[in-house]
Coordinates of C-alpha atoms in Angstrom, one line a residue:
M285 CA 0.0 0.0 0.0
A286 CA 2.9 2.4 0.6
R287 CA 4.0 2.1 -3.0
F288 CA 0.4 2.9 -4.1
A289 CA 0.2 5.9 -1.8
S290 CA 3.6 7.3 -3.0
E291 CA 2.7 6.8 -6.6
V292 CA -0.7 8.6 -6.2
G293 CA 1.2 11.4 -4.4
E294 CA 3.8 11.6 -7.1
R295 CA 1.1 11.9 -9.8
V296 CA -0.7 14.7 -8.0
R297 CA 2.6 16.6 -7.4
R298 CA 3.8 16.2 -11.0
R299 CA 0.5 17.4 -12.5
R300 CA 0.2 20.3 -10.0
K301 CA 3.7 21.5 -10.9
A302 CA 3.0 21.0 -14.6
L303 CA 0.1 23.3 -14.3
G304 CA 2.1 25.8 -12.3
L305 CA -0.1 25.5 -9.3
S306 CA 0.9 26.0 -5.7
R307 CA -0.5 23.7 -3.0
A308 CA -2.5 26.7 -1.7
R309 CA -4.0 27.3 -5.2
L310 CA -4.8 23.6 -5.6
S311 CA -6.4 23.6 -2.2
T312 CA -8.7 26.5 -3.2
L313 CA -9.6 24.8 -6.5
C314 CA -10.5 21.4 -5.0
G315 CA -11.7 22.3 -1.5
L316 CA -9.2 20.1 0.3
S317 CA -6.8 21.5 2.9
E318 CA -3.3 22.4 1.9
D319 CA -2.0 20.1 4.7
F320 CA -4.0 17.2 3.3
I321 CA -2.6 17.8 -0.2
G322 CA 0.9 17.8 1.3
L323 CA 0.2 14.4 3.0
I324 CA -1.0 13.0 -0.3
E325 CA 1.9 14.3 -2.3
R326 CA 4.4 12.8 0.3
G327 CA 2.6 9.4 0.1
V328 CA 1.6 9.6 3.8
S329 CA -2.2 9.6 3.0
V330 CA -4.3 8.1 0.2
P331 CA -7.3 10.2 -0.9
G332 CA -10.7 8.6 -0.8
S333 CA -12.8 8.4 -4.0
D334 CA -14.4 11.8 -3.4
S335 CA -11.2 13.6 -2.7
L336 CA -9.5 11.9 -5.7
V337 CA -12.3 13.1 -8.0
R338 CA -12.0 16.6 -6.6
L339 CA -8.2 16.6 -7.1
A340 CA -8.6 15.3 -10.6
D341 CA -11.1 17.9 -11.5
A342 CA -8.9 20.7 -10.2
L343 CA -5.9 19.2 -12.1
R344 CA -7.9 18.8 -15.3
V345 CA -7.3 15.0 -15.6
P346 CA -9.6 12.0 -15.3
A347 CA -9.5 10.5 -11.8
D348 CA -8.0 7.3 -13.2
A349 CA -4.9 9.3 -14.3
L350 CA -4.0 9.8 -10.7
R351 CA -4.4 6.1 -9.8
P352 CA -1.5 3.7 -10.5
V353 CA -2.3 0.3 -12.1
L354 CA -2.2 -2.5 -9.6
V355 CA -0.6 -5.7 -10.9
Q356 CA -0.5 -9.0 -9.1
G357 CA 3.2 -10.2 -9.3
S358 CA 5.1 -13.0 -7.8
S359 CA 6.0 -10.8 -4.8
G360 CA 2.4 -9.5 -4.3
V361 CA 0.4 -6.6 -5.6
E362 CA 2.6 -3.8 -7.1
A363 CA 1.7 -0.3 -8.3
H364 CA 3.0 0.4 -11.8
S365 CA 3.6 3.9 -13.1
H366 CA 2.2 5.3 -16.3
R367 CA 3.2 8.7 -17.4
I368 CA 0.7 11.5 -17.0
A369 CA 0.3 14.0 -19.8
S370 CA 1.9 17.4 -19.3
A371 CA -0.2 20.5 -19.2
D372 CA 0.5 21.1 -22.9
E373 CA -0.6 17.7 -24.0
H374 CA -4.1 16.5 -24.8
V375 CA -5.2 13.1 -23.5
C376 CA -7.6 10.8 -25.4
L377 CA -8.9 7.8 -23.5
L378 CA -10.4 5.0 -25.4
L379 CA -12.9 2.9 -23.5

């Protein structure tokens, strides 16, 4: 779970920085506390579904873009990274 939390936090931080947002500004946009966002970015806390959707909306990405893919490996479940588009890229999801 620690790997999952740190990967979610890394995705939030990368996207926030790509958009040029401070934690304070992201806090205002999504309605979550600046302290909570810091805990998420450091991988100390994992946002619940509602918080993840609020973060994703503020960061202008689908919520799934902030979640790593979990894969069952020989050593257990692992989080795998997938690159998040930069602020200048457009993302097309095929379902």
